[in-house]
CSV table of C-alpha atoms in Angstrom, one decimal:
chain,number,residue,atom,x,y,z
A,1,MET,CA,0.8,108.5,72.6
A,2,ASN,CA,1.7,109.7,76.1
A,3,SER,CA,5.3,108.6,76.0
A,4,ILE,CA,6.6,108.4,72.4
A,5,ALA,CA,10.3,108.9,73.1
A,6,HIS,CA,10.2,106.5,76.0
A,7,THR,CA,8.7,104.0,73.7
A,8,LEU,CA,11.3,104.8,71.0
A,9,LYS,CA,13.9,104.1,73.6
A,10,LEU,CA,12.8,100.5,73.9
A,11,PRO,CA,14.3,98.8,70.8
A,12,LEU,CA,17.7,100.4,71.4
A,13,THR,CA,17.8,99.2,75.0
A,14,ALA,CA,16.5,95.8,74.0
A,15,LYS,CA,19.1,95.4,71.3
A,16,GLU,CA,21.8,96.3,73.7
A,17,HIS,CA,20.7,93.6,76.0
A,18,ASN,CA,19.8,90.6,73.9
A,19,GLY,CA,20.1,91.7,70.2
A,20,THR,CA,16.3,91.4,69.5
A,21,CYS,CA,14.2,93.9,67.5
A,22,PHE,CA,10.9,93.4,69.3
A,23,MET,CA,8.1,95.9,68.7
A,24,GLU,CA,10.1,97.6,66.0
A,25,ASP,CA,7.2,97.6,63.5
A,26,ASN,CA,5.0,99.3,66.0
A,27,LEU,CA,7.6,101.8,66.9
A,28,LYS,CA,8.2,102.6,63.2
A,29,GLU,CA,4.5,103.5,63.0
A,30,ILE,CA,4.7,105.8,66.0
A,31,TRP,CA,7.8,107.4,64.6
A,32,GLU,CA,6.2,107.9,61.2
A,33,ARG,CA,3.1,109.5,62.8
A,34,PHE,CA,5.2,111.8,65.0
A,35,TYR,CA,7.3,112.7,61.9
A,36,ALA,CA,4.3,113.4,59.8
A,37,ASN,CA,2.8,115.7,62.4
A,38,HIS,CA,5.8,117.7,63.3
A,39,SER,CA,8.6,117.5,60.7
A,40,ARG,CA,7.4,120.4,58.5
A,41,SER,CA,7.0,122.9,61.3
A,42,PHE,CA,10.4,121.7,62.7
A,43,TRP,CA,12.1,122.2,59.4
A,44,PHE,CA,10.4,125.6,59.1
A,45,TYR,CA,11.8,126.7,62.5
A,46,ILE,CA,15.3,125.6,61.6
A,47,TYR,CA,15.2,127.3,58.3
A,48,LYS,CA,13.9,130.6,59.8
A,49,VAL,CA,16.6,130.6,62.5
A,50,CYS,CA,19.6,129.6,60.4
A,51,GLY,CA,18.4,131.2,57.2
A,52,ASP,CA,20.0,128.7,54.8
A,53,GLU,CA,18.0,125.9,53.1
A,54,ASN,CA,20.8,123.4,52.7
A,55,LEU,CA,22.0,124.0,56.2
A,56,ALA,CA,18.4,123.6,57.5
A,57,ASP,CA,18.2,120.3,55.7
A,58,ASP,CA,21.4,119.1,57.3
A,59,ILE,CA,20.4,120.2,60.8
A,60,PHE,CA,16.9,118.8,60.4
A,61,GLN,CA,18.2,115.4,59.6
A,62,ASP,CA,21.0,115.6,62.2
A,63,SER,CA,18.6,116.5,65.0
A,64,PHE,CA,16.4,113.6,64.3
A,65,VAL,CA,19.3,111.2,64.0
A,66,ARG,CA,20.8,112.4,67.3
A,67,PHE,CA,17.4,112.1,69.0
A,68,LEU,CA,16.9,108.5,67.8
A,69,LYS,CA,20.5,107.5,68.7
A,70,ALA,CA,20.4,109.1,72.1
A,71,ALA,CA,16.8,107.9,72.8
A,72,PRO,CA,16.4,110.2,75.9
A,73,ASP,CA,13.8,109.5,78.5
A,74,ILE,CA,11.0,112.0,77.6
A,75,LYS,CA,7.7,112.5,79.3
A,76,ASN,CA,5.4,113.7,76.5
A,77,GLU,CA,5.2,115.0,73.0
A,78,ARG,CA,5.8,118.6,74.0
A,79,HIS,CA,8.9,117.6,75.9
A,80,LEU,CA,10.1,115.8,72.9
A,81,LYS,CA,9.6,118.9,70.8
A,82,VAL,CA,11.6,120.9,73.3
A,83,TYR,CA,14.4,118.3,73.1
A,84,LEU,CA,14.5,118.5,69.3
A,85,TYR,CA,14.4,122.3,69.2
A,86,ARG,CA,17.2,122.5,71.7
A,87,THR,CA,19.3,120.0,69.7
A,88,ALA,CA,18.6,121.9,66.5
A,89,PHE,CA,19.5,125.2,68.1
A,90,ARG,CA,22.8,123.8,69.4
A,91,LEU,CA,23.6,122.5,65.9
A,92,ILE,CA,22.8,126.0,64.5
A,93,ILE,CA,25.2,127.6,66.9
A,94,ASP,CA,27.9,125.1,66.1
A,95,LYS,CA,27.6,126.1,62.4
A,96,LYS,CA,27.6,129.8,63.2
A,97,ARG,CA,30.5,130.5,60.8
A,98,ARG,CA,28.6,129.1,57.9
A,99,ILE,CA,25.6,131.2,58.9
A,100,ARG,CA,27.7,134.3,58.5
A,101,VAL,CA,28.7,133.3,55.0
A,102,GLU,CA,25.1,132.6,54.2
A,103,LYS,CA,24.1,136.2,55.2
A,104,LYS,CA,26.0,137.5,52.3
A,105,SER,CA,24.4,135.0,49.9
A,106,PHE,CA,20.9,135.9,51.2
A,107,ASP,CA,21.5,139.6,50.4
A,108,GLU,CA,22.5,138.6,46.9
A,109,LYS,CA,19.4,136.5,46.6
A,110,VAL,CA,17.2,139.4,47.6
A,111,HIS,CA,18.7,141.7,45.0
A,112,THR,CA,18.3,139.1,42.2
A,113,TYR,CA,14.7,138.5,43.4
A,114,GLU,CA,13.9,142.2,43.5
A,115,ARG,CA,15.3,142.7,40.0
A,116,ASP,CA,13.4,139.7,38.6
A,117,MET,CA,10.2,140.9,40.1
A,118,HIS,CA,10.8,144.4,38.7
A,119,ASP,CA,11.6,143.0,35.2
A,120,THR,CA,8.6,140.8,35.1
A,121,GLY,CA,6.4,143.6,36.5
A,122,GLN,CA,4.8,141.2,39.1
A,123,GLU,CA,2.9,142.4,42.1
A,124,SER,CA,5.0,142.7,45.2
A,125,GLY,CA,3.1,140.4,47.6
A,126,ALA,CA,6.0,138.0,47.6
A,127,LEU,CA,8.4,140.9,47.8
A,128,LEU,CA,6.7,141.9,51.0
A,129,SER,CA,7.5,138.5,52.5
A,130,MET,CA,11.1,138.9,51.4
A,131,GLU,CA,11.2,142.3,53.1
A,132,MET,CA,9.8,140.7,56.3
A,133,GLU,CA,12.4,138.0,56.0
A,134,LYS,CA,15.1,140.7,55.6
A,135,THR,CA,13.9,142.4,58.8
A,136,PHE,CA,13.9,139.1,60.7
A,137,LYS,CA,17.4,138.3,59.4
A,138,ARG,CA,18.7,141.5,61.0
A,139,LEU,CA,18.4,139.8,64.4
A,140,LYS,CA,21.1,137.4,65.7
A,141,PRO,CA,20.3,133.6,65.4
A,142,LYS,CA,19.8,133.4,69.1
A,143,GLN,CA,17.4,136.3,69.1
A,144,ARG,CA,15.5,134.8,66.2
A,145,MET,CA,15.3,131.6,68.1
A,146,LEU,CA,14.0,133.2,71.3
A,147,LEU,CA,11.3,135.2,69.5
A,148,TRP,CA,10.3,132.1,67.6
A,149,MET,CA,10.0,130.0,70.7
A,150,ALA,CA,8.1,132.7,72.6
A,151,TYR,CA,5.8,134.0,69.9
A,152,VAL,CA,5.4,131.3,67.3
A,153,GLU,CA,5.6,128.1,69.3
A,154,GLY,CA,4.2,129.7,72.5
A,155,TYR,CA,6.7,128.1,74.9
A,156,SER,CA,6.8,129.3,78.5
A,157,TYR,CA,9.9,131.1,79.9
A,158,GLU,CA,10.9,128.0,81.9
A,159,GLU,CA,10.8,125.8,78.8
A,160,ILE,CA,12.9,128.3,76.7
A,161,ALA,CA,15.3,128.7,79.6
A,162,HIS,CA,15.7,124.9,79.7
A,163,MET,CA,16.2,124.8,75.9
A,164,THR,CA,18.9,127.5,75.9
A,165,GLY,CA,20.5,126.4,79.1
A,166,THR,CA,20.1,129.8,80.8
A,167,LYS,CA,18.4,131.0,84.0
A,168,LYS,CA,14.9,132.3,83.7
A,169,ASN,CA,15.9,135.8,84.8
A,170,SER,CA,18.7,136.1,82.2
A,171,LEU,CA,16.4,134.7,79.6
A,172,LYS,CA,14.0,137.5,80.4
A,173,VAL,CA,16.7,140.1,79.7
A,174,GLN,CA,17.8,138.3,76.5
A,175,LEU,CA,14.2,138.2,75.3
A,176,PHE,CA,13.7,141.8,76.2
A,177,ARG,CA,16.8,142.8,74.0
A,178,ALA,CA,15.5,140.7,71.1
A,179,ARG,CA,12.0,142.1,71.4
A,180,GLU,CA,13.3,145.6,71.7
A,181,LYS,CA,15.5,145.3,68.7
A,182,MET,CA,12.7,143.8,66.7
A,183,ALA,CA,10.3,146.6,67.8
A,184,VAL,CA,12.8,149.3,66.9
A,185,LEU,CA,13.2,147.7,63.4
A,186,LEU,CA,9.5,147.5,62.9
A,187,LYS,CA,9.0,151.1,64.1
A,188,GLU,CA,11.8,152.3,61.7
A,189,LYS,CA,10.1,150.5,58.8
A,190,LYS,CA,6.8,152.0,59.7
A,191,GLU,CA,8.4,155.4,59.8
A,192,GLN,CA,10.1,154.9,56.4
A,193,GLU,CA,6.8,153.8,54.8
A,194,ARG,CA,5.1,156.9,56.3
A,195,ILE,CA,7.7,159.2,54.8
A,196,LYS,CA,7.7,157.5,51.4
A,197,PRO,CA,4.8,158.6,49.1
B,1,MET,CA,16.2,153.9,82.7
B,2,ARG,CA,13.7,152.0,80.8
B,3,LYS,CA,12.3,148.9,82.5
B,4,LYS,CA,13.4,145.6,81.0
B,5,THR,CA,10.8,143.2,82.5
B,6,CYS,CA,7.2,143.3,83.5
B,7,HIS,CA,5.5,141.3,86.2
B,8,LEU,CA,2.7,140.4,83.7
B,9,GLU,CA,5.1,139.6,80.8
B,10,GLU,CA,4.5,135.9,80.8
B,11,GLU,CA,0.8,136.2,81.2
B,12,VAL,CA,0.6,138.7,78.4
B,13,GLN,CA,2.7,136.5,76.1
B,14,ALA,CA,0.5,133.5,76.8
B,15,SER,CA,-2.6,135.5,76.2
B,16,LEU,CA,-1.2,137.0,72.9
B,17,TYR,CA,-0.3,133.5,71.8
B,18,SER,CA,-3.7,132.0,72.5
B,19,GLY,CA,-5.4,135.1,71.1
B,20,LYS,CA,-7.6,135.5,74.2
B,21,LEU,CA,-7.0,138.9,75.7
B,22,SER,CA,-9.0,139.8,78.8
B,23,PRO,CA,-9.9,143.5,79.3
B,24,GLU,CA,-7.4,143.8,82.1
B,25,ILE,CA,-4.6,142.5,79.9
B,26,ARG,CA,-5.6,144.8,77.1
B,27,HIS,CA,-5.5,147.7,79.5
B,28,HIS,CA,-2.1,146.7,80.8
B,29,ILE,CA,-0.7,146.4,77.2
B,30,SER,CA,-1.7,149.9,76.5
B,31,ASP,CA,0.1,151.2,79.6
B,32,CYS,CA,3.2,149.0,79.7
B,33,PRO,CA,6.0,149.6,77.2
B,34,VAL,CA,7.4,146.1,77.6
B,35,CYS,CA,4.1,144.5,76.8
B,36,ARG,CA,3.3,146.9,74.1
B,37,ASP,CA,6.5,145.8,72.3
B,38,SER,CA,5.5,142.3,73.0
B,39,ALA,CA,2.1,142.8,71.3
B,40,LEU,CA,3.8,144.5,68.4
B,41,VAL,CA,6.3,141.8,67.9
B,42,GLN,CA,3.8,139.0,68.4
B,43,GLY,CA,1.5,140.4,65.7
B,44,TRP,CA,4.3,140.8,63.3
B,45,MET,CA,5.7,137.3,63.9
B,46,LYS,CA,2.3,135.9,63.2
B,47,ARG,CA,2.0,137.6,59.9
B,48,PHE,CA,5.6,136.8,59.0
B,49,THR,CA,5.3,133.1,59.7
B,50,GLU,CA,2.0,132.8,57.9
B,51,ARG,CA,3.4,134.5,54.8
B,52,ALA,CA,6.7,132.6,55.0
B,53,TRP,CA,5.0,129.3,55.5
B,54,GLU,CA,3.1,129.8,52.2
B,55,THR,CA,6.2,130.7,50.2
B,56,ASP,CA,8.8,128.4,51.8
B,57,MET,CA,6.9,125.2,52.5
B,58,LEU,CA,4.8,125.0,49.3
B,59,GLY,CA,7.3,123.1,47.2
B,60,LYS,CA,9.4,121.8,50.0
B,61,THR,CA,9.9,118.0,50.2
B,62,LEU,CA,11.4,116.5,53.3
B,63,PRO,CA,13.2,113.2,53.5
B,64,PRO,CA,10.8,110.3,54.3
B,65,ALA,CA,10.5,109.3,57.9
B,66,LEU,CA,11.8,105.8,57.1
B,67,LYS,CA,15.0,107.1,55.6
B,68,ILE,CA,16.0,108.7,58.9
B,69,TRP,CA,14.8,105.7,60.9
B,70,ASN,CA,16.8,103.3,58.8
B,71,SER,CA,19.9,105.4,58.9
B,72,VAL,CA,19.9,105.1,62.7
B,73,TYR,CA,18.8,101.5,63.0
B,74,THR,CA,21.0,100.1,60.3
B,75,TRP,CA,23.9,101.7,62.1
B,76,LYS,CA,22.7,100.1,65.4
B,77,ARG,CA,22.4,96.7,63.8
B,78,ILE,CA,25.9,96.5,62.4
B,79,ASP,CA,27.7,93.5,63.9
B,80,LYS,CA,31.0,94.7,65.2
B,81,LYS,CA,32.5,91.2,65.1
B,82,LEU,CA,31.7,90.9,61.4
B,83,VAL,CA,33.2,94.3,60.7
B,84,ARG,CA,36.4,93.3,62.4
B,85,LYS,CA,36.4,90.0,60.5
B,86,ALA,CA,35.9,91.9,57.2
B,87,MET,CA,38.7,94.4,58.1
B,88,ARG,CA,41.2,91.7,59.2
B,89,PRO,CA,42.9,91.2,55.8
B,90,LEU,CA,43.9,94.9,56.0
B,91,ILE,CA,46.1,94.2,59.0
B,92,VAL,CA,48.6,92.2,56.8
B,93,PRO,CA,49.3,95.0,54.3
B,94,GLN,CA,49.5,97.4,57.2
B,95,VAL,CA,52.2,95.3,58.9
B,96,LEU,CA,54.0,94.7,55.6
B,97,SER,CA,54.0,98.3,54.7
B,98,LEU,CA,55.5,99.2,58.1
B,99,ALA,CA,58.2,96.5,57.7
B,100,VAL,CA,59.0,97.9,54.2
B,101,PHE,CA,59.2,101.4,55.6
B,102,ILE,CA,61.5,100.3,58.4
B,103,ALA,CA,63.8,98.4,55.9
B,104,ALA,CA,63.9,101.5,53.7
B,105,ILE,CA,64.8,103.8,56.6
B,106,GLY,CA,67.5,101.3,57.7
B,107,TYR,CA,68.9,101.0,54.2
B,108,ILE,CA,69.0,104.7,53.6
B,109,THR,CA,70.6,105.3,57.0
B,110,VAL,CA,73.4,102.7,56.5
B,111,TRP,CA,74.0,103.9,52.9
B,112,GLY,CA,74.1,107.5,54.0
B,113,PHE,CA,76.5,106.7,56.9
B,114,LYS,CA,78.8,104.9,54.5
B,115,LYS,CA,78.8,107.6,51.9
B,116,PHE,CA,78.8,110.6,54.2
B,117,GLY,CA,80.6,109.1,57.2
B,118,TYR,CA,82.5,112.3,57.8
B,119,ILE,CA,79.2,113.9,58.7
B,120,LEU,CA,79.3,111.9,62.0
B,121,ASP,CA,82.4,113.7,63.0
B,122,ASN,CA,80.3,116.9,63.2
B,123,PRO,CA,79.5,117.5,66.9
B,124,ILE,CA,75.9,118.5,66.2
B,125,VAL,CA,75.2,115.4,64.1
B,126,SER,CA,76.9,113.1,66.6
B,127,GLN,CA,74.4,114.4,69.2
B,128,ILE,CA,71.4,113.8,66.9
B,129,VAL,CA,72.3,110.2,65.9
B,130,PRO,CA,71.4,108.5,69.2
B,131,PHE,CA,67.9,110.1,68.9
B,132,LEU,CA,67.5,108.6,65.4
B,133,GLY,CA,68.4,105.3,66.9
B,134,ILE,CA,65.7,105.7,69.5
B,135,LEU,CA,63.2,106.6,66.7
B,136,MET,CA,64.1,103.5,64.8
B,137,VAL,CA,63.8,101.3,67.8
B,138,SER,CA,60.3,102.7,68.5
B,139,VAL,CA,59.2,102.2,64.9
B,140,ILE,CA,60.4,98.6,65.1
B,141,LEU,CA,58.6,98.1,68.5
B,142,PHE,CA,55.4,99.6,67.0
B,143,SER,CA,55.6,97.2,64.0
B,144,ALA,CA,56.0,94.3,66.4
B,145,PHE,CA,53.0,95.5,68.4
B,146,CYS,CA,50.9,95.5,65.2
B,147,ALA,CA,52.0,92.0,64.3
B,148,LEU,CA,51.0,90.9,67.8
B,149,ILE,CA,47.6,92.4,67.5
B,150,ALA,CA,47.1,90.7,64.2
B,151,LEU,CA,48.1,87.3,65.7
B,152,PHE,CA,45.9,87.9,68.8
B,153,ASP,CA,43.0,88.8,66.6
B,154,ARG,CA,43.4,85.7,64.5
B,155,ARG,CA,43.4,83.4,67.6
B,156,ARG,CA,40.4,85.2,69.1
B,157,TYR,CA,38.2,85.2,65.9
B,158,PRO,CA,39.2,82.2,63.8
B,159,ALA,CA,37.9,82.5,60.3
């Protein structure tokens, strides 16, 4: 599978030329394999950056549809992932206003969850992940995306700069700010836990 | 002023991601505030994603691959000629509704002028009237244009 997107491009081009659907079954298989391997991690990334499940569903589907329609010339699977992550990030930024609204609903969700957990007397393992989520949400969507790309997906600075459409040097500064903010939040949290009995 | 970048930043990030830290890198992380933060954030992000994956992805179902595929390819396969053919009957009511609209405007204008003819004596109204005439002419021209399109379409794609 050295050139999945290039292969995916074939039927669109072919149809434009003579209206045939050659190799479509084979391409479907390639597409299904690619989807099976990467769709869940891709959705997870979108959800963590935008923070809203419904919005993540929309953006997830939109990104794939845009990719299939555009059928860009892509060298390998990693390049394809970069393309998808970039598309998704642009869609997230487009829907920034909705993300602001969602922030409010997330806080409400946390309060309800905390209350439920307290009422049922359950252990707070899940609560801890909600706390972590809350900390992550204190970053801006772009900062979340940068940290995700660098530390979860392990992309190089060049790749992230390409994804965000910035120069490498300004990306370094942006990443520094995101990292610094995150480090400050984590240190604050540690300090609070130390003071609390 | 605190330094914002480090010359080994990328190398450190790559090592942290792969989990293979050489003694030199370890030593550098302990000395460099940028890379120390990097290590702190990387460790936290790893724990966070592991936990969140368990809670968020456990019951999550995504749309099947074929659904997305079909939504794109069905769209690509649509025959534009057939769509136009299917939509052709809509041109007739469109043209008819425009004609009715123009007739209604004409009738109201004539009726209004008859009943309130004295209004035309008003200097302001007498200045506006020519513009109304222009508007009417343009509506009639537009209607004729629609009718021409309908005729042209019928000749180009006979049923």
